[in-house]
PDB file of C-alpha atoms in Angstrom:
ATOM      1  CA  MET A   1      34.310 -21.791 -26.990  1.00 49.00           C
ATOM      2  CA  GLN A   2      33.901 -18.095 -26.261  1.00 55.00           C
ATOM      3  CA  CYS A   3      31.428 -18.973 -23.522  1.00 56.00           C
ATOM      4  CA  THR A   4      33.864 -21.161 -21.602  1.00 58.00           C
ATOM      5  CA  LYS A   5      36.544 -18.447 -21.760  1.00 61.00           C
ATOM      6  CA  THR A   6      34.093 -15.989 -20.240  1.00 61.00           C
ATOM      7  CA  VAL A   7      33.221 -18.392 -17.432  1.00 55.00           C
ATOM      8  CA  ARG A   8      36.925 -19.040 -16.740  1.00 63.00           C
ATOM      9  CA  ARG A   9      37.593 -15.316 -16.522  1.00 68.00           C
ATOM     10  CA  LEU A  10      34.690 -14.902 -14.117  1.00 58.00           C
ATOM     11  CA  PHE A  11      35.930 -17.696 -11.856  1.00 57.00           C
ATOM     12  CA  PHE A  12      39.431 -16.234 -11.827  1.00 61.00           C
ATOM     13  CA  ALA A  13      38.018 -12.817 -10.924  1.00 67.00           C
ATOM     14  CA  ALA A  14      35.892 -14.424  -8.211  1.00 61.00           C
ATOM     15  CA  LEU A  15      38.845 -16.212  -6.660  1.00 56.00           C
ATOM     16  CA  THR A  16      40.975 -13.074  -6.606  1.00 64.00           C
ATOM     17  CA  THR A  17      38.211 -10.997  -5.004  1.00 61.00           C
ATOM     18  CA  ILE A  18      37.562 -13.738  -2.463  1.00 57.00           C
ATOM     19  CA  ARG A  19      41.259 -13.876  -1.593  1.00 57.00           C
ATOM     20  CA  HIS A  20      41.430 -10.088  -1.184  1.00 55.00           C
ATOM     21  CA  ARG A  21      38.305 -10.017   0.971  1.00 54.00           C
ATOM     22  CA  CYS A  22      39.499 -12.922   3.096  1.00 49.00           C
ATOM     23  CA  ASN A  23      42.847 -11.221   3.670  1.00 50.00           C
ATOM     24  CA  ALA A  24      41.092  -8.018   4.625  1.00 48.00           C
ATOM     25  CA  LEU A  25      38.864  -9.861   7.071  1.00 47.00           C
ATOM     26  CA  TRP A  26      41.698 -11.912   8.596  1.00 47.00           C
ATOM     27  CA  ASP A  27      43.712  -8.746   9.171  1.00 48.00           C
ATOM     28  CA  THR A  28      40.982  -7.268  11.368  1.00 48.00           C
ATOM     29  CA  LYS A  29      41.569  -7.689  15.109  1.00 50.00           C
ATOM     30  CA  ASP A  30      38.469  -9.609  16.156  1.00 51.00           C
ATOM     31  CA  PRO A  31      38.827 -11.261  19.620  1.00 53.00           C
ATOM     32  CA  THR A  32      36.597 -14.220  18.670  1.00 54.00           C
ATOM     33  CA  GLY A  33      38.118 -16.234  15.851  1.00 54.00           C
ATOM     34  CA  VAL A  34      34.960 -18.299  15.280  1.00 48.00           C
ATOM     35  CA  LYS A  35      32.824 -15.352  14.281  1.00 47.00           C
ATOM     36  CA  LEU A  36      35.582 -14.153  11.962  1.00 43.00           C
ATOM     37  CA  GLN A  37      35.769 -17.509  10.202  1.00 47.00           C
ATOM     38  CA  ILE A  38      31.995 -17.612   9.705  1.00 43.00           C
ATOM     39  CA  ARG A  39      32.054 -14.107   8.263  1.00 49.00           C
ATOM     40  CA  VAL A  40      34.723 -15.139   5.768  1.00 44.00           C
ATOM     41  CA  GLU A  41      32.743 -18.199   4.642  1.00 49.00           C
ATOM     42  CA  THR A  42      29.483 -16.326   4.082  1.00 49.00           C
ATOM     43  CA  GLU A  43      31.306 -13.504   2.288  1.00 52.00           C
ATOM     44  CA  THR A  44      33.108 -16.013   0.067  1.00 51.00           C
ATOM     45  CA  MET A  45      29.981 -17.977  -0.808  1.00 54.00           C
ATOM     46  CA  SER A  46      27.915 -14.868  -1.548  1.00 61.00           C
ATOM     47  CA  VAL A  47      30.585 -13.506  -3.930  1.00 56.00           C
ATOM     48  CA  LEU A  48      30.973 -16.889  -5.633  1.00 54.00           C
ATOM     49  CA  GLY A  49      27.229 -17.363  -6.004  1.00 62.00           C
ATOM     50  CA  GLY A  50      26.809 -13.865  -7.418  1.00 63.00           C
ATOM     51  CA  LEU A  51      29.515 -14.404 -10.015  1.00 54.00           C
ATOM     52  CA  LEU A  52      28.053 -17.769 -11.009  1.00 57.00           C
ATOM     53  CA  ARG A  53      24.698 -16.094 -11.580  1.00 66.00           C
ATOM     54  CA  VAL A  54      26.336 -13.400 -13.724  1.00 58.00           C
ATOM     55  CA  GLY A  55      28.205 -16.023 -15.728  1.00 57.00           C
ATOM     56  CA  ALA A  56      25.011 -17.979 -16.289  1.00 53.00           C
ATOM     57  CA  SER A  57      23.165 -14.916 -17.499  1.00 58.00           C
ATOM     58  CA  LEU A  58      25.998 -14.059 -19.936  1.00 54.00           C
ATOM     59  CA  CYS A  59      26.332 -17.560 -21.284  1.00 54.00           C
ATOM     60  CA  GLN A  60      23.330 -19.765 -22.013  1.00 53.00           C
ATOM     61  CA  SER A  61      25.324 -23.019 -21.840  1.00 52.00           C
ATOM     62  CA  ALA A  62      26.433 -22.230 -18.304  1.00 48.00           C
ATOM     63  CA  GLY A  63      22.883 -22.770 -17.060  1.00 50.00           C
ATOM     64  CA  THR A  64      23.953 -26.040 -15.478  1.00 54.00           C
ATOM     65  CA  LEU A  65      26.474 -24.132 -13.350  1.00 50.00           C
ATOM     66  CA  LEU A  66      23.665 -22.061 -11.910  1.00 50.00           C
ATOM     67  CA  ASN A  67      21.686 -25.152 -10.950  1.00 56.00           C
ATOM     68  CA  THR A  68      24.673 -26.851  -9.304  1.00 55.00           C
ATOM     69  CA  ALA A  69      25.748 -23.822  -7.250  1.00 57.00           C
ATOM     70  CA  ARG A  70      24.187 -23.479  -3.821  1.00 63.00           C
ATOM     71  CA  THR A  71      22.575 -20.131  -3.197  1.00 62.00           C
ATOM     72  CA  ILE A  72      23.491 -18.601   0.145  1.00 65.00           C
ATOM     73  CA  SER A  73      21.772 -15.377   0.988  1.00 62.00           C
ATOM     74  CA  THR A  74      23.362 -12.789   3.243  1.00 64.00           C
ATOM     75  CA  GLY A  75      20.077 -11.051   3.903  1.00 63.00           C
ATOM     76  CA  THR A  76      19.858  -8.770   0.898  1.00 61.00           C
ATOM     77  CA  CYS A  77      16.540  -8.962  -0.884  1.00 64.00           C
ATOM     78  CA  CYS A  78      16.454  -9.846  -4.551  1.00 63.00           C
ATOM     79  CA  GLN A  79      15.374  -7.165  -6.966  1.00 69.00           C
ATOM     80  CA  ILE A  80      12.077  -7.477  -8.786  1.00 71.00           C
ATOM     81  CA  ARG A  81      12.477  -7.429 -12.541  1.00 74.00           C
ATOM     82  CA  MET A  82      10.004  -5.286 -14.426  1.00 73.00           C
ATOM     83  CA  HIS A  83       9.604  -6.337 -18.036  1.00 82.00           C
ATOM     84  CA  ALA A  84       7.406  -3.397 -18.987  1.00 86.00           C
ATOM     85  CA  ILE A  85       6.008  -0.240 -17.496  1.00 85.00           C
ATOM     86  CA  PRO A  86       2.508  -0.941 -16.132  1.00 83.00           C
ATOM     87  CA  GLN A  87      -0.342   0.655 -18.037  1.00 88.00           C
ATOM     88  CA  LEU A  88      -1.989   3.647 -16.435  1.00 90.00           C
ATOM     89  CA  LYS A  89      -5.511   3.209 -15.127  1.00 90.00           C
ATOM     90  CA  LYS A  90      -8.138   4.888 -17.255  1.00 92.00           C
ATOM     91  CA  VAL A  91     -10.173   7.123 -14.961  1.00 92.00           C
ATOM     92  CA  ASP A  92     -13.423   8.747 -15.990  1.00 92.00           C
ATOM     93  CA  ARG A  93     -12.939  12.396 -15.003  1.00 90.00           C
ATOM     94  CA  TRP A  94     -16.561  13.299 -15.667  1.00 91.00           C
ATOM     95  CA  THR A  95     -18.409  11.075 -13.225  1.00 91.00           C
ATOM     96  CA  GLU A  96     -21.209  12.796 -11.353  1.00 88.00           C
ATOM     97  CA  LYS A  97     -19.210  13.031  -8.146  1.00 86.00           C
ATOM     98  CA  ARG A  98     -16.130  14.523  -9.829  1.00 88.00           C
ATOM     99  CA  SER A  99     -18.035  16.894 -12.080  1.00 86.00           C
ATOM    100  CA  MET A 100     -20.004  18.371  -9.174  1.00 82.00           C
ATOM    101  CA  PHE A 101     -16.925  18.914  -6.973  1.00 83.00           C
ATOM    102  CA  GLY A 102     -16.691  22.550  -5.868  1.00 77.00           C
ATOM    103  CA  VAL A 103     -19.886  23.638  -7.630  1.00 74.00           C
ATOM    104  CA  TYR A 104     -21.171  25.736  -4.748  1.00 70.00           C
ATOM    105  CA  ASP A 105     -17.860  27.402  -3.877  1.00 68.00           C
ATOM    106  CA  ASN A 106     -18.431  30.615  -5.866  1.00 70.00           C
ATOM    107  CA  ILE A 107     -22.102  31.321  -5.132  1.00 66.00           C
ATOM    108  CA  GLY A 108     -21.386  34.268  -2.875  1.00 64.00           C
ATOM    109  CA  ILE A 109     -18.708  35.670  -5.158  1.00 68.00           C
ATOM    110  CA  LEU A 110     -20.714  35.476  -8.385  1.00 66.00           C
ATOM    111  CA  GLY A 111     -24.112  36.243  -6.879  1.00 66.00           C
ATOM    112  CA  GLU A 112     -25.343  38.715  -4.301  1.00 70.00           C
ATOM    113  CA  PHE A 113     -24.841  36.449  -1.275  1.00 67.00           C
ATOM    114  CA  ASN A 114     -28.593  35.754  -1.086  1.00 72.00           C
ATOM    115  CA  ALA A 115     -28.477  32.018  -1.944  1.00 72.00           C
ATOM    116  CA  HIS A 116     -27.039  29.595   0.581  1.00 72.00           C
ATOM    117  CA  PRO A 117     -25.524  26.354  -0.784  1.00 69.00           C
ATOM    118  CA  LYS A 118     -27.821  24.253   1.424  1.00 71.00           C
ATOM    119  CA  ASP A 119     -30.804  25.693  -0.491  1.00 72.00           C
ATOM    120  CA  LEU A 120     -29.364  24.528  -3.815  1.00 73.00           C
ATOM    121  CA  ILE A 121     -28.470  20.980  -2.739  1.00 75.00           C
ATOM    122  CA  MET A 122     -30.781  18.269  -4.039  1.00 80.00           C
ATOM    123  CA  ALA A 123     -31.477  16.128  -0.956  1.00 83.00           C
ATOM    124  CA  PRO A 124     -34.344  15.102   1.340  1.00 88.00           C
ATOM    125  CA  CYS A 125     -35.698  18.022   3.356  1.00 83.00           C
ATOM    126  CA  TRP A 126     -34.720  16.538   6.748  1.00 86.00           C
ATOM    127  CA  LEU A 127     -31.076  16.233   5.653  1.00 85.00           C
ATOM    128  CA  LYS A 128     -30.426  19.693   4.203  1.00 82.00           C
ATOM    129  CA  GLY A 129     -27.989  21.580   6.408  1.00 81.00           C
ATOM    130  CA  PHE A 130     -28.272  19.028   9.233  1.00 87.00           C
ATOM    131  CA  LYS A 131     -25.498  18.267  11.693  1.00 89.00           C
ATOM    132  CA  GLY A 132     -26.082  15.714  14.404  1.00 91.00           C
ATOM    133  CA  ASN A 133     -26.072  12.059  15.368  1.00 92.00           C
ATOM    134  CA  GLU A 134     -28.309   9.287  14.059  1.00 93.00           C
ATOM    135  CA  LEU A 135     -30.933   9.652  16.791  1.00 94.00           C
ATOM    136  CA  GLN A 136     -31.353  13.365  16.129  1.00 94.00           C
ATOM    137  CA  ARG A 137     -31.572  12.722  12.379  1.00 94.00           C
ATOM    138  CA  LEU A 138     -34.284  10.074  12.775  1.00 95.00           C
ATOM    139  CA  ILE A 139     -36.324  12.249  15.164  1.00 96.00           C
ATOM    140  CA  ARG A 140     -36.086  15.095  12.653  1.00 94.00           C
ATOM    141  CA  LYS A 141     -37.224  12.759   9.845  1.00 95.00           C
ATOM    142  CA  LYS A 142     -40.179  11.538  11.918  1.00 95.00           C
ATOM    143  CA  ARG A 143     -41.218  15.118  12.687  1.00 94.00           C
ATOM    144  CA  MET A 144     -40.973  16.275   9.054  1.00 92.00           C
ATOM    145  CA  VAL A 145     -42.307  13.346   7.013  1.00 92.00           C
ATOM    146  CA  GLY A 146     -43.599  10.865   9.619  1.00 91.00           C
ATOM    147  CA  ASP A 147     -47.272  11.409   8.771  1.00 91.00           C
ATOM    148  CA  ARG A 148     -46.642  10.670   5.073  1.00 93.00           C
ATOM    149  CA  MET A 149     -44.609   7.476   5.606  1.00 92.00           C
ATOM    150  CA  MET A 150     -45.818   3.961   4.885  1.00 94.00           C
ATOM    151  CA  THR A 151     -46.812   1.906   7.933  1.00 94.00           C
ATOM    152  CA  LEU A 152     -43.902  -0.554   7.859  1.00 96.00           C
ATOM    153  CA  ASP A 153     -41.306   2.190   7.254  1.00 95.00           C
ATOM    154  CA  ARG A 154     -42.694   4.275  10.115  1.00 95.00           C
ATOM    155  CA  HIS A 155     -42.719   1.220  12.408  1.00 96.00           C
ATOM    156  CA  ASN A 156     -39.040   0.449  11.583  1.00 97.00           C
ATOM    157  CA  LEU A 157     -38.162   4.119  12.121  1.00 96.00           C
ATOM    158  CA  GLU A 158     -39.804   4.155  15.566  1.00 96.00           C
ATOM    159  CA  LYS A 159     -38.059   0.880  16.512  1.00 97.00           C
ATOM    160  CA  ARG A 160     -34.706   2.377  15.583  1.00 97.00           C
ATOM    161  CA  ILE A 161     -35.467   5.561  17.546  1.00 96.00           C
ATOM    162  CA  LYS A 162     -36.378   3.492  20.653  1.00 96.00           C
ATOM    163  CA  PHE A 163     -33.192   1.454  20.373  1.00 95.00           C
ATOM    164  CA  LEU A 164     -30.969   4.512  19.938  1.00 94.00           C
ATOM    165  CA  TYR A 165     -32.760   6.380  22.754  1.00 93.00           C
ATOM    166  CA  ARG A 166     -32.053   3.531  25.193  1.00 92.00           C
ATOM    167  CA  ARG A 167     -28.478   3.209  23.984  1.00 91.00           C
ATOM    168  CA  PHE A 168     -27.691   6.932  24.252  1.00 88.00           C
ATOM    169  CA  ASN A 169     -29.242   7.120  27.733  1.00 87.00           C
ATOM    170  CA  ARG A 170     -27.293   4.109  29.028  1.00 86.00           C
ATOM    171  CA  THR A 171     -23.882   5.110  27.702  1.00 81.00           C
ATOM    172  CA  GLY A 172     -22.177   8.206  26.414  1.00 71.00           C
ATOM    173  CA  LYS A 173     -21.365  11.664  27.677  1.00 70.00           C
ATOM    174  CA  HIS A 174     -25.009  12.861  27.710  1.00 61.00           C
ATOM    175  CA  ARG A 175     -26.190  10.736  30.675  1.00 62.00           C
TER     176      ARG A 175
END
């Protein structure tokens, strides 16, 4: 019984707001009457549909009203309902990459400026302190460790050097 009274009140409120909005829209001086009439209809239907949805959410027995009402959208997007706050991701702060971040920043400050960070980095000898493109890196690797490489690895290295040499000489700014 209480539910039907609530729905009646909502419909009465909807009709009064629709009437006020329609009067406000009809009072505007729009030269094309067709566009004005369409605006009134969409405004009316959006208000009515919104109030039906509110009435259905307040009253469980009014669920059939929600299914019978046509939904007309005026372009506003519906809000996403969040039932709970999403759990935070658990991040391991002590991975090797994160724990070694900024390790070599204070070498000069704490020491006597005699150790360069490139000397302390654990890496292959042809990569320490190297800046350059792939061709230069492979030539440097061949010069430094080429005599100690396995046959297949050295063959693949030389093939890659030949390919890059031809490519860099055909295109690029160093022709």
